[in-house]
Amino acid sequence: MGEKKSNMTVNPYEVKGNVDYGRLINEFGLEKIDEDILKKIKKHTKNELHPMLRRGIFFAGRDLKWLLGEYEKGNKFFIYTGCGPSGPIHIGHLMVWYFTKWLQDKFDCELYFQFTDDEKFLYKDLSYEEVQKWTEENMLDVAAIGFNPKKTHFIIDTKHAGIMYPEAVKIAKKITFSTIKSSFGFNDSNNIGSIFYTAMQAVPAILPSILKKKNIPCLIPHAIDQDPHFRITRDILPKLGYYKPASIQCSFLPPLTGFSGKMSSSSEGVKSILSTDNPAEVKNKINKYAFSGGRDTIEEHRKLGGNPEIDVSFQYLKHFFEEDDKKLAQIEKDYKSGKLSTGELKKYTIEKINKFLGEHQERRKKAKKLVSQYILKT
Amino acid sequence: MGEKKSNMTVNPYEVKGNVDYGRLINEFGLEKIDEDILKKIKKHTKNELHPMLRRGIFFAGRDLKWLLGEYEKGNKFFIYTGCGPSGPIHIGHLMVWYFTKWLQDKFDCELYFQFTDDEKFLYKDLSYEEVQKWTEENMLDVAAIGFNPKKTHFIIDTKHAGIMYPEAVKIAKKITFSTIKSSFGFNDSNNIGSIFYTAMQAVPAILPSILKKKNIPCLIPHAIDQDPHFRITRDILPKLGYYKPASIQCSFLPPLTGFSGKMSSSSEGVKSILSTDNPAEVKNKINKYAFSGGRDTIEEHRKLGGNPEIDVSFQYLKHFFEEDDKKLAQIEKDYKSGKLSTGELKKYTIEKINKFLGEHQERRKKAKKLVSQYILKT
């Protein structure tokens, strides 16, 4: 698919240009999350909606009405999400996972969390050992999220290959290279592991059904670039007797440098705020790199006001770090009017991020034991 | 490669036409087994040569001189061979495996025996369950060969995926789809499991080195159609720090109907003599189907003689069932002169095959316990 048109590319292996989410909904054939879906969600969350739902950060999905309908009938779903361990964790990752925790808590779900170490080894210029090191590191961050230890299961592709490969083979038999080419923009020079890989990414969507010997609905929270994988998964699974997995998809947290592409952990530290950044690092990154929607001079800004739509600090607050809607609306208003300067906005954003990361890092320090508890026993 | 020219195709997924082995040696770049290699082998076998070596049935290989040189220096090799479980075992399979037993006994080697259930599922119109059933069945035949139980290890791809997939991924990263296309004649409509598969077939060539944490030379006895897999394996393994596996390769036991293609277990029973055939079935198959090099009438035959070169019964004796060189030479001479009729030749061949299969079947009956002993513990 590649979804190339007017400089936009969105697939698991490339995100380029200014992402037009409205167009992606059409081109990917996604369902927009509407009032009806939000109402159905609220029925099970004591009328509460996560800020990322209220603000349209998680904005689209597949089969959510069906999934919630099944839930109402007592046919509970499990959640499947994951992490590609190729570098340090940044706040764009954390955003999806903290939302996932909210989902797990509200719907009291089992969570299968996949670490795609095979994928990252096959696609990146990294050694096997480097990917293993990142897997260890990244598991600490995921454990720090605070998922329900009784209902959370880590799957590491190479460690769980014994149960995954036989299922991947059943899926792979139904996928041709033509499909891979059009879904991911591959060609004959791609390595054969990367060509096979999407079958491994499909497996967690059925693994609980296999382990528990009954067909269980699946919900996948993910950033929109992963959709091509799960479009294939959804095509194949019904042919093997399983439900199509439902999904709930978010837009990207913008890189520090502004709205083009997505945050990446491979351009380490420069474009991203990392889960392990200390307060001084966060302060420096925001002050130095965070693209500002403010005016060139403070005088101009006071007079004409700034543009929160393109201001990275404001967007970080909106996407993730400011839970209070009233507070956010006030900041938006004041920034637009010029009452709030870029410096003040950045200062506030730095405080919010540092408070959040401070708590995350405290949990991360104690996460090692939790990790071994989370890893799926086979 | 496909090796197509004047109606001959030889690759793991297609063997068609009259196979010209001399041409294959050139096109595949194989080393012919010459007097020098035979002499080197005899050094370690108390001057004995297996009939399949004396008669040129195993006629080519790769790096055999190097392998035997290492052996002389005390750097012992292990043997790797395998079985694709898609149907019943026929005498063409048995031929390679009984030769492999001779090698194991003479060189006192570890043997890793791979059952490629993933391959057969991915390439054939068979269900996963059918392939599992054939795997169980075929393991009985392999156990009946009588391999050294202390030094023989069965690997079943889907059962041992836990140790195999991580290694396959390292190999797969170095193989492009271009290579697969030219090696096996694939195209974009092949399924992605079949495209990945050759990486799984490469793994047993390094598995003992991994398990024992040292680089161990490997010898692969196989029929020549598997060479495209191992050409790729040989390209990749040195890049991962392992020896190139050596190989010793045989020509095909001809199908009952004569010298075109190879014996196949999927055309069940008609073109093949199966390991489980009873004496009446063998008798019927040879009498009814075995292509004869004799003359149309007995009078003509007595006068002009037959042609053992194209006579399937004679070839079965030569390839596998007549160990005595003098006896074989006498049969050849008498058949050529017309002294021995087709009927007499078939009768003798039936007796020899039935004696052999009777003993094999006796061991096969008791093989179930042995199988669980052979399966590699992980």
CSV table of N, CA and C in Angstrom, one decimal, chain B residues 66-67 76-80 204-206 216-220 243-247:
chain,number,residue,atom,x,y,z
B,66,TRP,N,37.7,-32.1,2.0
B,66,TRP,CA,37.9,-31.3,3.2
B,66,TRP,C,37.4,-32.0,4.4
B,67,LEU,N,36.2,-32.5,4.3
B,67,LEU,CA,35.5,-33.2,5.5
B,67,LEU,C,36.3,-34.4,6.0
B,76,LYS,N,35.9,-34.4,14.1
B,76,LYS,CA,34.8,-35.3,13.6
B,76,LYS,C,33.6,-34.6,13.1
B,77,PHE,N,32.9,-35.1,12.1
B,77,PHE,CA,31.7,-34.4,11.6
B,77,PHE,C,30.5,-35.1,12.2
B,78,PHE,N,29.3,-34.4,12.1
B,78,PHE,CA,28.0,-35.0,12.4
B,78,PHE,C,27.3,-35.2,11.0
B,79,ILE,N,26.3,-36.0,11.0
B,79,ILE,CA,25.5,-36.2,9.8
B,79,ILE,C,24.1,-35.6,10.0
B,80,TYR,N,23.7,-34.9,8.9
B,80,TYR,CA,22.3,-34.3,8.9
B,80,TYR,C,21.6,-34.8,7.7
B,204,PRO,N,19.4,-27.3,10.9
B,204,PRO,CA,20.1,-28.5,11.5
B,204,PRO,C,21.6,-28.6,11.1
B,205,ALA,N,22.0,-27.9,10.1
B,205,ALA,CA,23.4,-27.9,9.7
B,205,ALA,C,24.3,-27.2,10.7
B,206,ILE,N,23.6,-26.4,11.6
B,206,ILE,CA,24.4,-25.7,12.7
B,206,ILE,C,23.9,-26.0,14.1
B,216,ILE,N,31.2,-27.5,14.5
B,216,ILE,CA,31.4,-28.9,14.1
B,216,ILE,C,31.1,-29.1,12.6
B,217,PRO,N,32.0,-29.8,11.9
B,217,PRO,CA,31.7,-30.1,10.5
B,217,PRO,C,30.5,-30.9,10.3
B,218,CYS,N,29.8,-30.7,9.2
B,218,CYS,CA,28.5,-31.4,8.9
B,218,CYS,C,28.6,-32.0,7.6
B,219,LEU,N,28.0,-33.2,7.5
B,219,LEU,CA,27.9,-34.0,6.2
B,219,LEU,C,26.4,-34.2,6.0
B,220,ILE,N,25.9,-33.8,4.8
B,220,ILE,CA,24.5,-34.1,4.5
B,220,ILE,C,24.4,-35.1,3.3
B,243,TYR,N,31.2,-23.6,9.5
B,243,TYR,CA,31.6,-24.3,8.3
B,243,TYR,C,30.5,-24.4,7.3
B,244,LYS,N,30.9,-24.4,6.0
B,244,LYS,CA,30.0,-24.8,5.0
B,244,LYS,C,29.7,-26.3,5.2
B,245,PRO,N,28.4,-26.7,5.2
B,245,PRO,CA,28.2,-28.2,5.3
B,245,PRO,C,28.7,-28.9,4.0
B,246,ALA,N,29.3,-30.1,4.2
B,246,ALA,CA,29.7,-30.9,3.1
B,246,ALA,C,28.4,-31.8,2.7
B,247,SER,N,28.4,-32.3,1.5
B,247,SER,CA,27.3,-33.2,1.1
B,247,SER,C,27.8,-34.3,0.3
